[in-house]
Structures are given as structure tokens and as C-alpha cells.
PDB file of C-alpha atoms in Angstrom:
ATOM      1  CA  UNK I  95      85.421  88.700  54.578  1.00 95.00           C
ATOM      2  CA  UNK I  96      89.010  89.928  53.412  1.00 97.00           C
ATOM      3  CA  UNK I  97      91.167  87.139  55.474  1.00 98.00           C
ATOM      4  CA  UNK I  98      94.706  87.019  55.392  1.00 98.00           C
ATOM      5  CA  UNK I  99      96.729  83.878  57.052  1.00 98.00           C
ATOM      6  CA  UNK I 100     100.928  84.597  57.227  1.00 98.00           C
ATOM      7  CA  UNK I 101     103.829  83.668  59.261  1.00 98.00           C
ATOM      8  CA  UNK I 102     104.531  79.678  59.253  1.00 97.00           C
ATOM      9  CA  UNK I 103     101.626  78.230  56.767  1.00 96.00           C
ATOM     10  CA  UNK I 104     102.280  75.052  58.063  1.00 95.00           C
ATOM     11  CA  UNK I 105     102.651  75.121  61.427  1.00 96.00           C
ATOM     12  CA  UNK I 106     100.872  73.265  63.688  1.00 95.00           C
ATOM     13  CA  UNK I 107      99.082  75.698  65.504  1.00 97.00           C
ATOM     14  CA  UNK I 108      97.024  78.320  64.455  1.00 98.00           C
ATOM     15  CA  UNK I 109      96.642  81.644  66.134  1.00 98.00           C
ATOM     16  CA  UNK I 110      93.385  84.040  64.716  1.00 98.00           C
ATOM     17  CA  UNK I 111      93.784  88.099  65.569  1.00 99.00           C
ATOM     18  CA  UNK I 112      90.432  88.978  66.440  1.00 98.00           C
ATOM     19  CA  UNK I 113      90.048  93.137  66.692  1.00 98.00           C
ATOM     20  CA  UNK I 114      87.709  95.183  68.640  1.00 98.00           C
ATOM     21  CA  UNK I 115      85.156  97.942  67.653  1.00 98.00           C
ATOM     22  CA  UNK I 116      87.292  98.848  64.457  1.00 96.00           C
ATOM     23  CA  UNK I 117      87.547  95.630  62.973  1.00 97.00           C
ATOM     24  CA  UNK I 118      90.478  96.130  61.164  1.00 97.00           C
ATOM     25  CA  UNK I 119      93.618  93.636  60.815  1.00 98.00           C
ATOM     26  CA  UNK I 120      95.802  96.490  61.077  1.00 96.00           C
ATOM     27  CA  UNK I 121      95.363  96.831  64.638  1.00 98.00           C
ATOM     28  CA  UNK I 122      96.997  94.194  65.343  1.00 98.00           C
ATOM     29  CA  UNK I 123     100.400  94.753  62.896  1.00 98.00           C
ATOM     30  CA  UNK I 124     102.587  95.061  66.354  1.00 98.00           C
ATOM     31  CA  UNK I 125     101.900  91.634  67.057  1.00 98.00           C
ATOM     32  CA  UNK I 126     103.095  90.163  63.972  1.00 98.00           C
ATOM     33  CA  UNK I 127     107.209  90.016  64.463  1.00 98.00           C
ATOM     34  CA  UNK I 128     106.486  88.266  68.012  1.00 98.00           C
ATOM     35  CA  UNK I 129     103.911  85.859  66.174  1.00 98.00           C
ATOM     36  CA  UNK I 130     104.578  85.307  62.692  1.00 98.00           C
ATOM     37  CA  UNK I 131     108.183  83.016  63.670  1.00 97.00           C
ATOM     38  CA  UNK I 132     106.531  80.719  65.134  1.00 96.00           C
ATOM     39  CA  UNK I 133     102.664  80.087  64.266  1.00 98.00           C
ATOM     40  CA  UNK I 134     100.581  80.331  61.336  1.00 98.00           C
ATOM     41  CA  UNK I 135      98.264  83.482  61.875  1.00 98.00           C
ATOM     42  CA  UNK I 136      94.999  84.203  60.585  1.00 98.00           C
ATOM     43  CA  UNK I 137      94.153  88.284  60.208  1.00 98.00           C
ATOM     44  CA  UNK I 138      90.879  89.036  59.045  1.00 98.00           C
ATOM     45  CA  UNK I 139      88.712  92.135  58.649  1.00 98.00           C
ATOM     46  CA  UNK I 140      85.481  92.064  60.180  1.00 98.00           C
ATOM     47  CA  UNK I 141      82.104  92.446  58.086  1.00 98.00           C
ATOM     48  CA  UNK I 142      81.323  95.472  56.875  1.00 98.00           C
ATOM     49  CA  UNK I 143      84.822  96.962  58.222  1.00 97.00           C
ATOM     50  CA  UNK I 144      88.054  97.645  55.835  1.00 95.00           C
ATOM     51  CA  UNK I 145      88.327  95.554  53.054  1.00 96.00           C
ATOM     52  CA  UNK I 146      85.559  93.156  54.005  1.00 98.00           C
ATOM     53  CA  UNK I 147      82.429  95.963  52.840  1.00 97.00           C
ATOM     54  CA  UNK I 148      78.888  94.929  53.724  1.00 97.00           C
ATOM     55  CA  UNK I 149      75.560  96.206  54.653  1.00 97.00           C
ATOM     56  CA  UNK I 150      75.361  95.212  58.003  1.00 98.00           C
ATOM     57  CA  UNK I 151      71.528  94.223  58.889  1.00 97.00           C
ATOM     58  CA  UNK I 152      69.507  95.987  61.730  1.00 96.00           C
ATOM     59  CA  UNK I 153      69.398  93.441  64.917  1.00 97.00           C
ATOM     60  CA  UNK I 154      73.327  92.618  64.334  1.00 98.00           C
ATOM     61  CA  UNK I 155      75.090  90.514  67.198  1.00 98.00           C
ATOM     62  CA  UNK I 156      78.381  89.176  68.671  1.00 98.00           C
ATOM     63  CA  UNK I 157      76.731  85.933  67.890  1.00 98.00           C
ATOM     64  CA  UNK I 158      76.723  86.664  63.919  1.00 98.00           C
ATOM     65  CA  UNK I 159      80.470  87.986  63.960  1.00 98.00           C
ATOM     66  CA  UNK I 160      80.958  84.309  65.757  1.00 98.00           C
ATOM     67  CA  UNK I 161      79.427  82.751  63.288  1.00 98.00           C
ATOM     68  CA  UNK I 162      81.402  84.397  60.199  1.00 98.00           C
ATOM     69  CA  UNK I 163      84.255  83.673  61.656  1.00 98.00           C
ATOM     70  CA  UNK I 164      83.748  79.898  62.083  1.00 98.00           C
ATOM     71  CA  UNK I 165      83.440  80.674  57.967  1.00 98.00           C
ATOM     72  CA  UNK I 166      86.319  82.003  57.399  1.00 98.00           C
ATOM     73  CA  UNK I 167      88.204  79.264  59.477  1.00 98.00           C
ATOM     74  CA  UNK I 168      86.771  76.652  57.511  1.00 98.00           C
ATOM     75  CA  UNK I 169      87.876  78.517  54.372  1.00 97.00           C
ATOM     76  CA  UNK I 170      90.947  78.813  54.981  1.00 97.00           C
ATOM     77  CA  UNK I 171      91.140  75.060  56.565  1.00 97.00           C
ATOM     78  CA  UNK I 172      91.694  75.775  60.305  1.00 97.00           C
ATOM     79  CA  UNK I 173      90.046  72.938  62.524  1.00 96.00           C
ATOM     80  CA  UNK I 174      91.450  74.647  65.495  1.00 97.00           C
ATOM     81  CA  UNK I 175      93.076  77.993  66.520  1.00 98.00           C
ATOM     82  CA  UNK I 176      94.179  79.833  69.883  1.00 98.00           C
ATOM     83  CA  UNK I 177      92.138  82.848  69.501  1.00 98.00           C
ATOM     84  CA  UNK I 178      93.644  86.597  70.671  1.00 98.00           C
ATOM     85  CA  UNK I 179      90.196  89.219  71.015  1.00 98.00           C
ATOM     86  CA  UNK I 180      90.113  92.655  72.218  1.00 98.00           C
ATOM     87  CA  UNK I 181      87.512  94.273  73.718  1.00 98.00           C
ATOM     88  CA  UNK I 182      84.881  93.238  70.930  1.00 98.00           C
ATOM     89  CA  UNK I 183      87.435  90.604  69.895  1.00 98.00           C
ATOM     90  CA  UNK I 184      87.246  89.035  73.057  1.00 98.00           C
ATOM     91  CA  UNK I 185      83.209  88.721  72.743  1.00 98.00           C
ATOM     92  CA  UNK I 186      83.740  86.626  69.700  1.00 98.00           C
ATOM     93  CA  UNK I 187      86.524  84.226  70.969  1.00 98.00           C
ATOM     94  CA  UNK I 188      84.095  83.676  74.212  1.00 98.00           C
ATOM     95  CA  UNK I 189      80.778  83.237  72.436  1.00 98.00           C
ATOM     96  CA  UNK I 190      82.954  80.793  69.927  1.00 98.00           C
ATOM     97  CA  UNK I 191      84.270  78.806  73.070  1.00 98.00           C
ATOM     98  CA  UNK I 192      80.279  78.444  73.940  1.00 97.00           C
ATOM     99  CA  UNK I 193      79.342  77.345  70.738  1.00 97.00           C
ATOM    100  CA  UNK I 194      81.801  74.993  69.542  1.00 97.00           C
ATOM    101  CA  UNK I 195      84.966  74.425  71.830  1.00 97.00           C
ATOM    102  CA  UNK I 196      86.804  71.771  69.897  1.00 96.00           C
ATOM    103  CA  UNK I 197      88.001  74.831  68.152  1.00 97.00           C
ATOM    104  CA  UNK I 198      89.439  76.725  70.523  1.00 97.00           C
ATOM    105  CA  UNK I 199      92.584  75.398  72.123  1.00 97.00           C
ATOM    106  CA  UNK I 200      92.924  78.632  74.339  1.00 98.00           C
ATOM    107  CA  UNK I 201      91.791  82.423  74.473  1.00 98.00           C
ATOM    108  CA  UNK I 202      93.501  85.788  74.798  1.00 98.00           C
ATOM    109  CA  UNK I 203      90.754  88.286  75.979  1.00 98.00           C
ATOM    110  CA  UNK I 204      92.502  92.236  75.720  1.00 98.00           C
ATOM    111  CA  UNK I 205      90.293  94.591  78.097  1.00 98.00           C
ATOM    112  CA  UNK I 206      86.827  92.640  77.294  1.00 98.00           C
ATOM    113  CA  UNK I 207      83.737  92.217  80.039  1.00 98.00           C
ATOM    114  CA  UNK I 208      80.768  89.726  80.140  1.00 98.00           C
ATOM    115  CA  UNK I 209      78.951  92.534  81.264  1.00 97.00           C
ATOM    116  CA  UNK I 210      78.402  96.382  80.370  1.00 98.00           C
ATOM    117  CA  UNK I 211      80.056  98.474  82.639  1.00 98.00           C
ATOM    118  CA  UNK I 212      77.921 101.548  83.334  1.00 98.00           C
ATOM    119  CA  UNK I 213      81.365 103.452  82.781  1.00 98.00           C
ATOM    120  CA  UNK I 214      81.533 101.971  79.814  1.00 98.00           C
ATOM    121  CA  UNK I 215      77.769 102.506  78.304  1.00 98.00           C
ATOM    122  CA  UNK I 216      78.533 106.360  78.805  1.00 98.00           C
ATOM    123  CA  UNK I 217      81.345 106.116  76.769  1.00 98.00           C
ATOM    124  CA  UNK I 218      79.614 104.694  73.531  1.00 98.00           C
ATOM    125  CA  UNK I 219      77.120 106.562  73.912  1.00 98.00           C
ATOM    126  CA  UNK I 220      79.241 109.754  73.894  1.00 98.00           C
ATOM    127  CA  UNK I 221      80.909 107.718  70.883  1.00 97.00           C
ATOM    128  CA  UNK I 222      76.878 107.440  69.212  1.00 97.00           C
ATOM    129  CA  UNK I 223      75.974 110.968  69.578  1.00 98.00           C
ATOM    130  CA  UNK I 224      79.435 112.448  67.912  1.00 98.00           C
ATOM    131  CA  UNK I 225      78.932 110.024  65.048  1.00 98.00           C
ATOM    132  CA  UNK I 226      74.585 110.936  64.879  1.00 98.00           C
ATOM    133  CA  UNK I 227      75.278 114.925  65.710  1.00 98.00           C
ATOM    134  CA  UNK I 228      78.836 115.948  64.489  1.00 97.00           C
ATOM    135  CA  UNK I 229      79.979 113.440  61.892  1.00 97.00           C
ATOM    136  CA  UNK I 230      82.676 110.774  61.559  1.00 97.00           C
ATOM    137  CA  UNK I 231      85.924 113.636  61.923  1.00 97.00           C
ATOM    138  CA  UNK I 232      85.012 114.008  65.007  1.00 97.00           C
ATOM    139  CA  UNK I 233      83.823 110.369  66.266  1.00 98.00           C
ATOM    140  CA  UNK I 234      87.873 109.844  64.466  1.00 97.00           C
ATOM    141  CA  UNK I 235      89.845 112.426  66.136  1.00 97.00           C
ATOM    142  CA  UNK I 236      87.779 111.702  69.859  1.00 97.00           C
ATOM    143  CA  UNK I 237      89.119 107.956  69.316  1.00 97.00           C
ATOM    144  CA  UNK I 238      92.372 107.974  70.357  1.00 97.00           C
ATOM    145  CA  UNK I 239      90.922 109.649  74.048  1.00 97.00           C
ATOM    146  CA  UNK I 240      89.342 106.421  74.597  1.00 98.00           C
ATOM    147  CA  UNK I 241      92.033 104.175  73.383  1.00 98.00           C
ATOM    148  CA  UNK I 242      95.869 105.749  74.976  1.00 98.00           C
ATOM    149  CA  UNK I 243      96.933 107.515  77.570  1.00 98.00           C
ATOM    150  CA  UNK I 244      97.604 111.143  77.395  1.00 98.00           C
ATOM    151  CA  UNK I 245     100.994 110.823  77.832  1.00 98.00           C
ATOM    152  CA  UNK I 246     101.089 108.076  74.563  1.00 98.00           C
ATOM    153  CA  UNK I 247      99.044 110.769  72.845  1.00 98.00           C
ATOM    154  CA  UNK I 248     101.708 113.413  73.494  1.00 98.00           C
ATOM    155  CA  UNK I 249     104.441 111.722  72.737  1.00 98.00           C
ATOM    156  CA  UNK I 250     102.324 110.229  68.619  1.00 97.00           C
ATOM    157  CA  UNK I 251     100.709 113.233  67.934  1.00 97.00           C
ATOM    158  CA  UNK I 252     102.282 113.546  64.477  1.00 96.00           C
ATOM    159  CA  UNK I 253     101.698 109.664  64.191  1.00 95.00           C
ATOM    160  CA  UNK I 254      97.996 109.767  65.410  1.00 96.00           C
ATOM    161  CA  UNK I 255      97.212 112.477  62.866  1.00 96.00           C
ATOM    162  CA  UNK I 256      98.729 110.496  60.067  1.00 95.00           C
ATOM    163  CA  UNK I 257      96.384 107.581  60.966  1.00 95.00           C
ATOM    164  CA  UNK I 258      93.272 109.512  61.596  1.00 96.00           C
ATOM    165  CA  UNK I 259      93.669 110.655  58.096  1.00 96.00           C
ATOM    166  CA  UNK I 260      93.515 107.291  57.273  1.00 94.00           C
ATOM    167  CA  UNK I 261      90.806 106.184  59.270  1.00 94.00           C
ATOM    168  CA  UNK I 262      88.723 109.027  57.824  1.00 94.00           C
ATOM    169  CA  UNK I 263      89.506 108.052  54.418  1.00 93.00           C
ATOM    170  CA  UNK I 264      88.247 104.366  55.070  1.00 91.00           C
ATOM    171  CA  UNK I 265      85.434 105.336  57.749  1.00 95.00           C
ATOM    172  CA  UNK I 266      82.885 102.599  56.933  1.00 94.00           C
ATOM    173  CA  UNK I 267      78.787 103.230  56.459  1.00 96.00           C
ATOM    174  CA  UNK I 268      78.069 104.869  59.429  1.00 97.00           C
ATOM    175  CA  UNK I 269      75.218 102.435  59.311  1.00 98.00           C
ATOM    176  CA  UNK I 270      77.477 100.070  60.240  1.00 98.00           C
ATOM    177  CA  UNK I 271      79.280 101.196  62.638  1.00 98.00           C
ATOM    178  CA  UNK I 272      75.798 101.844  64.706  1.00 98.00           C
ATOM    179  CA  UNK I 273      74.934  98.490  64.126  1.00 98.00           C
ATOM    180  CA  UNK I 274      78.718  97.676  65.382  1.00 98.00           C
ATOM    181  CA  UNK I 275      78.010  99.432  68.180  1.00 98.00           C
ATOM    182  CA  UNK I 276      74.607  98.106  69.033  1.00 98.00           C
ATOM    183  CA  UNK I 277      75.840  94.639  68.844  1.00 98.00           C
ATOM    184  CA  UNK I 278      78.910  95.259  71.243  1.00 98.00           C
ATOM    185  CA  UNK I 279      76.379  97.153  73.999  1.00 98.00           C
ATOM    186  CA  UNK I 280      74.308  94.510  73.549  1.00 97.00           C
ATOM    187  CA  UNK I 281      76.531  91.947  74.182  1.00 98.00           C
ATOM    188  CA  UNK I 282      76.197  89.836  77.835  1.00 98.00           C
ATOM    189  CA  UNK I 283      77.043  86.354  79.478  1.00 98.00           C
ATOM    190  CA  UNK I 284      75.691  84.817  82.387  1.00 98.00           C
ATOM    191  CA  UNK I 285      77.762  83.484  85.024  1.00 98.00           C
ATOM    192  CA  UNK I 286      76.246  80.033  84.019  1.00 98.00           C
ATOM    193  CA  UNK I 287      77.487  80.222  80.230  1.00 98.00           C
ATOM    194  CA  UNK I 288      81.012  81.467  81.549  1.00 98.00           C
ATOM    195  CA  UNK I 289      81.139  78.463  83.923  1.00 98.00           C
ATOM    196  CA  UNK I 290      80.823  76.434  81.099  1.00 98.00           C
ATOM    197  CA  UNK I 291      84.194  77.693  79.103  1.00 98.00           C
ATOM    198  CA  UNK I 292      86.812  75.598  79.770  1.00 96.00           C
ATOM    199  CA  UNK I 293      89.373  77.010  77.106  1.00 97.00           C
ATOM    200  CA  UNK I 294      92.268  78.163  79.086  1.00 97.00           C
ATOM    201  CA  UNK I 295      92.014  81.637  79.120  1.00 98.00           C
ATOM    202  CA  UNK I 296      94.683  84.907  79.504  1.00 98.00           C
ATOM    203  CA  UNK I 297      92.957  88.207  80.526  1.00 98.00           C
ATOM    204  CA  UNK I 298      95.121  91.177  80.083  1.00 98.00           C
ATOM    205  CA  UNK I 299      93.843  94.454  81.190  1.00 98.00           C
ATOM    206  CA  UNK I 300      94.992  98.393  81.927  1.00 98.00           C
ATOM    207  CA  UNK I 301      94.384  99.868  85.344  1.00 98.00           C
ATOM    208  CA  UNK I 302      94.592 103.245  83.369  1.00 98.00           C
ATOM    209  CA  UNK I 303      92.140 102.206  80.543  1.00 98.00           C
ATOM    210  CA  UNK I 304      89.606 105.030  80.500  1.00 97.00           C
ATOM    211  CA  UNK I 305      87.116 102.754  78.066  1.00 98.00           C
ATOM    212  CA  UNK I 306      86.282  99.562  80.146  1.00 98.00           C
ATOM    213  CA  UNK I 307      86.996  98.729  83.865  1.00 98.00           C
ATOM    214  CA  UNK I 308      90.313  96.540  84.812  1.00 98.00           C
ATOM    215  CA  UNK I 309      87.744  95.439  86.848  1.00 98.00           C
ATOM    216  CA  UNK I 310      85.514  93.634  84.418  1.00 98.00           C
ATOM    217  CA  UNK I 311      88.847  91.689  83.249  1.00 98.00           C
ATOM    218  CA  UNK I 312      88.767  90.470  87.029  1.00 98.00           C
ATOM    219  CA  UNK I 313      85.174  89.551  87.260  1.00 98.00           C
ATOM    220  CA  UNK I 314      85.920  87.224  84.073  1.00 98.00           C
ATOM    221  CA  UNK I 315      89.215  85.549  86.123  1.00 98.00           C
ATOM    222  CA  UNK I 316      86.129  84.927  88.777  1.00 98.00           C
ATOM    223  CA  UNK I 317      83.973  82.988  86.495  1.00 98.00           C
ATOM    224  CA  UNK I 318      85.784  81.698  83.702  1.00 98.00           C
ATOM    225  CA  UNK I 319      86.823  78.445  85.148  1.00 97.00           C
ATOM    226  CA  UNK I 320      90.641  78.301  83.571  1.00 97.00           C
ATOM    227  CA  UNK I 321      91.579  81.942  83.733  1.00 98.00           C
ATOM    228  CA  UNK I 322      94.289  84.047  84.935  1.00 98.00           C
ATOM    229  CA  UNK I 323      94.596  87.731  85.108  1.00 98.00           C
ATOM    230  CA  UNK I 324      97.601  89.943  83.864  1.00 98.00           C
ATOM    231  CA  UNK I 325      97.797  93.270  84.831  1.00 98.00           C
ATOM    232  CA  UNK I 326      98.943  96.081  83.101  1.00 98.00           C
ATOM    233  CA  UNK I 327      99.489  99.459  85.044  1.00 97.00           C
ATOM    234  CA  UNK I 328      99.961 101.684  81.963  1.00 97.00           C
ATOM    235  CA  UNK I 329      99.002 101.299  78.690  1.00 98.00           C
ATOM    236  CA  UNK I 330      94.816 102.278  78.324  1.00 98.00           C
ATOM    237  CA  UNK I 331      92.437 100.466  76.157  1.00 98.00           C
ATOM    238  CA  UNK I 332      94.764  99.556  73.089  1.00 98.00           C
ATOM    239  CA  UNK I 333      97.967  98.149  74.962  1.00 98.00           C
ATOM    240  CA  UNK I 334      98.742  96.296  72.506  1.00 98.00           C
ATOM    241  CA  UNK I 335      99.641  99.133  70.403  1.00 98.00           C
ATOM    242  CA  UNK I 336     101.485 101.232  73.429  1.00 98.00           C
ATOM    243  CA  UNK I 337     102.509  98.346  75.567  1.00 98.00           C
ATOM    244  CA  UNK I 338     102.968  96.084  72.267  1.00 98.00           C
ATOM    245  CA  UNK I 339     106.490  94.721  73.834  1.00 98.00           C
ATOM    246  CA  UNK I 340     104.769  94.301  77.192  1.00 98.00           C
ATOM    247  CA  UNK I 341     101.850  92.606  75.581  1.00 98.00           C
ATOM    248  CA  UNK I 342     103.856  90.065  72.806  1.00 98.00           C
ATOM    249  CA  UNK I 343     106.186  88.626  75.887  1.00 98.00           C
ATOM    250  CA  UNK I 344     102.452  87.738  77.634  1.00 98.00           C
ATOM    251  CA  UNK I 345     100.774  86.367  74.420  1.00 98.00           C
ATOM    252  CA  UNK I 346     104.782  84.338  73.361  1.00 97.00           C
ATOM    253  CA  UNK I 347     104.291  83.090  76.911  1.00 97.00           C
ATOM    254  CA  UNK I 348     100.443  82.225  76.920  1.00 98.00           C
ATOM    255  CA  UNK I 349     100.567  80.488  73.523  1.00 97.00           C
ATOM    256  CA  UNK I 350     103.971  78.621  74.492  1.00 96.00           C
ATOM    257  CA  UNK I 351     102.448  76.667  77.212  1.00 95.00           C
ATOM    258  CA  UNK I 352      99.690  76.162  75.404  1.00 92.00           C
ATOM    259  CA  UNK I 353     101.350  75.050  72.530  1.00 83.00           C
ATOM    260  CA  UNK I 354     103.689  73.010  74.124  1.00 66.00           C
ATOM    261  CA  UNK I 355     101.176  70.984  76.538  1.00 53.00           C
ATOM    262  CA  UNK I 356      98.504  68.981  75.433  1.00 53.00           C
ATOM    263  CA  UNK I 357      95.227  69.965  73.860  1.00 51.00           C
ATOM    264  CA  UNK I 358      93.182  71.084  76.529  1.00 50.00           C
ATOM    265  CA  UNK I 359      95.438  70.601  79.815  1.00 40.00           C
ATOM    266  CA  UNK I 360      94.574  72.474  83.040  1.00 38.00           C
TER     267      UNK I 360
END
């Protein structure tokens, strides 16, 4: 995978950027001026996304996108990270804090679930049959519905079309974006395996987020046994792109303590 670490190479801690259905490291560039001062950061591209190109195989799962990632870590010699996920993101930093959670000294989950929100099944499927039926222009240009606000779309519209150009010019195998897709409707966690996550754990979600629930962000404070919930009234699914100064002076304040105070304090 195309992995790119920045900000202060030799900083202590370590904090990964782990994006959602898109995969790409540019989702997260608004982060980077609140981040980059301060900790070393690991971007990275997700297989078969961007600049990471792959044939994704049938049967594709949260658990393998784990799994890479734990190999690009060790390439890049990170023991140990905080790890910042959204929505699909998320699904990796928890299944990672399952499998091996010396690694994770905390988690930022960005409008993720544990389960699939009938809400939110409807949407990807309305997502599958543009992309079978219509073609990737219009899976692009019905993206940003799911991911801002109207208002946010209003006031970008110049900037939107700029970067749906873009994303149409790097639209990955459609093949893999189904398997993408599959993998992130097919992802689930019992309320035994949460109970057993003891990385201390930020949920941010949108009350206006037409994609997923705020609600699923609160069943996770329920279960996860070191969570808290911040709540964002305005924003929608990608806050972190129209909320980004909202959403760095949580994350500044999440990884400070967490920086700060011992490796894995309550």
C-alpha cells in the first residue's frame, strides 16, 4: 500500500489516519496543520484505492484491511499508534483493538456503528445500484448527498465539482469498490467483542448525518467500555472536512490526554 508518515518523524507518538469507504489519504488533508506539529502521522491509501492499486478478491473483509494495516505499521516501524477511523476507518481501528491491543494506545471512531443501521443498508444499496445501473459519474456526483449538508453543498459547489472531476479521473475498478462495499455491509461486532476493547475511545458523530445514525455512535459509548461521545449538531457524514476546526480541537484534545497520561490509563 502507498503509505506516507509526516509531521514530527521522531516523535514519540504515532497517530495513523484511517479513511472510510474512499480510502484515500486525501480525506483527511484538513487534519494535517492541527496534527503534523506535534505527532508523527502515518497516511496511507487503502488496497486497491488511490495509489495503492489492487485486485481486490471476492469474500473481502474489515478483517483483511486490519490485517494490511498491521503491515504497513511494521514497515514503517510503528509498535504503537493512536488510531483516527471514519466510518469504515473506524471498523479497522476496532477490529485492530480486538486483535492485537498493545498497539493501540487509543481510538478516534468518526460516525462508525458495530452494527448496520437499516437506514444505513438503504443507502449503499442506493450507492450499489447507481454504480451496477448508471456508472461511476453518477455513483461520484450522488456522493457528496451522503457525505455534507445541503447548506455545505451550496456554499462548495464550484469546489465539489473540481473534486468530482478528480474522483472520476481516479475512480478505482468498480470491482473493487463492490467488494469495498460488501466488506463494510458486512461488517458487525457483538456486544461481547466490544466489551472486550479497552483502548480509550472518542466517538464523534453528526445529528444531521444523513449516511449513518448519531445513534449508532451512542450505542458504541454503551458498550465500548472506555468511551465517550462527542456530539456534533451540524456537519453530516464527513465533519471532518466541514466541521474540520470543530473536529481538530476534539482530536488535539483526545490525543493530548492520551499522550500526556500513561499508556493505557482510565
Amino acid at each position: 500500500m502507498h503509505v506516507e508518515v509526516v509531521g514530527q518523524l521522531n516523535a514519540e507518538h504515532t497517530v495513523v489516519l484511517s479513511s472510510g469507504l474512499g480510502g484515500s489519504a486525501r480525506f483527511w488533508q484538513p487534519q494535517l496543520a492541527a496534527l503534523t506539529p506535534h505527532y508523527r502521522v502515518v497516511l496511507y491509501d487503502q488496497l486497491g484505492t488511490g495509489r495503492s492499486p489492487a485486485d481486490l478478491p471476492a469474500g473481502y473483509r474489515i478483517a483483511d484491511m486490519a490485517q494490511e494495516l498491521f503491515e504497513a505499521l511494521d514497515a514503517v516501524g510503528v509498535d504503537d499508534c493512536h488510531l483516527i477511523g471514519h466510518a469504515l476507518g473506524g471498523h479497522i481501528g476496532l477490529t485492530m483493538a480486538l486483535q492485537q491491543p498493545q498497539r493501540l494506545r487509543s481510538l478516534v471512531i468518526i460516525n462508525g456503528w458495530h452494527q448496520l443501521s437499516p437506514h444505513t443498508q438503504r443507502c449503499f444499496s442506493v450507492r450499489r445500484q447507481l454504480l451496477d445501473h448508471i456508472g461511476p459519474a453518477a455513483y461520484v456526483e450522488a456522493q457528496a448527498l451522503f457525505l455534507y449538508p445541503p447548506t455545505w453543498i451550496h456554499q462548495h459547489a464550484a469546489e465539489l465539482a473540481g473534486e468530482d472531476q478528480q474522483v472520476l479521473s481516479h475512480f478505482p475498478p468498480p470491482d473493487n469498490l463492490r467488494r469495498r462495499l460488501e466488506a463494510v455491509q458486512g461488517f458487525a461486532m457483538s456486544d461481547a467483542e466490544l466489551a472486550q476493547i479497552e483502548a480509550p475511545t472518542l466517538l464523534i458523530a453528526n445529528r444531521d448525518d444523513l449516511l449513518v445514525p448519531w445513534t449508532c455512535s451512542q450505542q458504541l459509548e454503551q458498550r465500548l467500555p472506555r468511551a465517550r461521545l462527542a456530539m456534533l449538531e451540524f456537519g453530516g457524514h464527513a465533519s471532518s472536512v466541514t466541521q474540520a476546526e470543530q473536529t481538530n480541537t476534539l482530536l488535539v484534545e483526545h490525543l493530548t490526554r492520551f499522550s500526556v497520561l500513561p499508556f493505557n490509563v482510565t
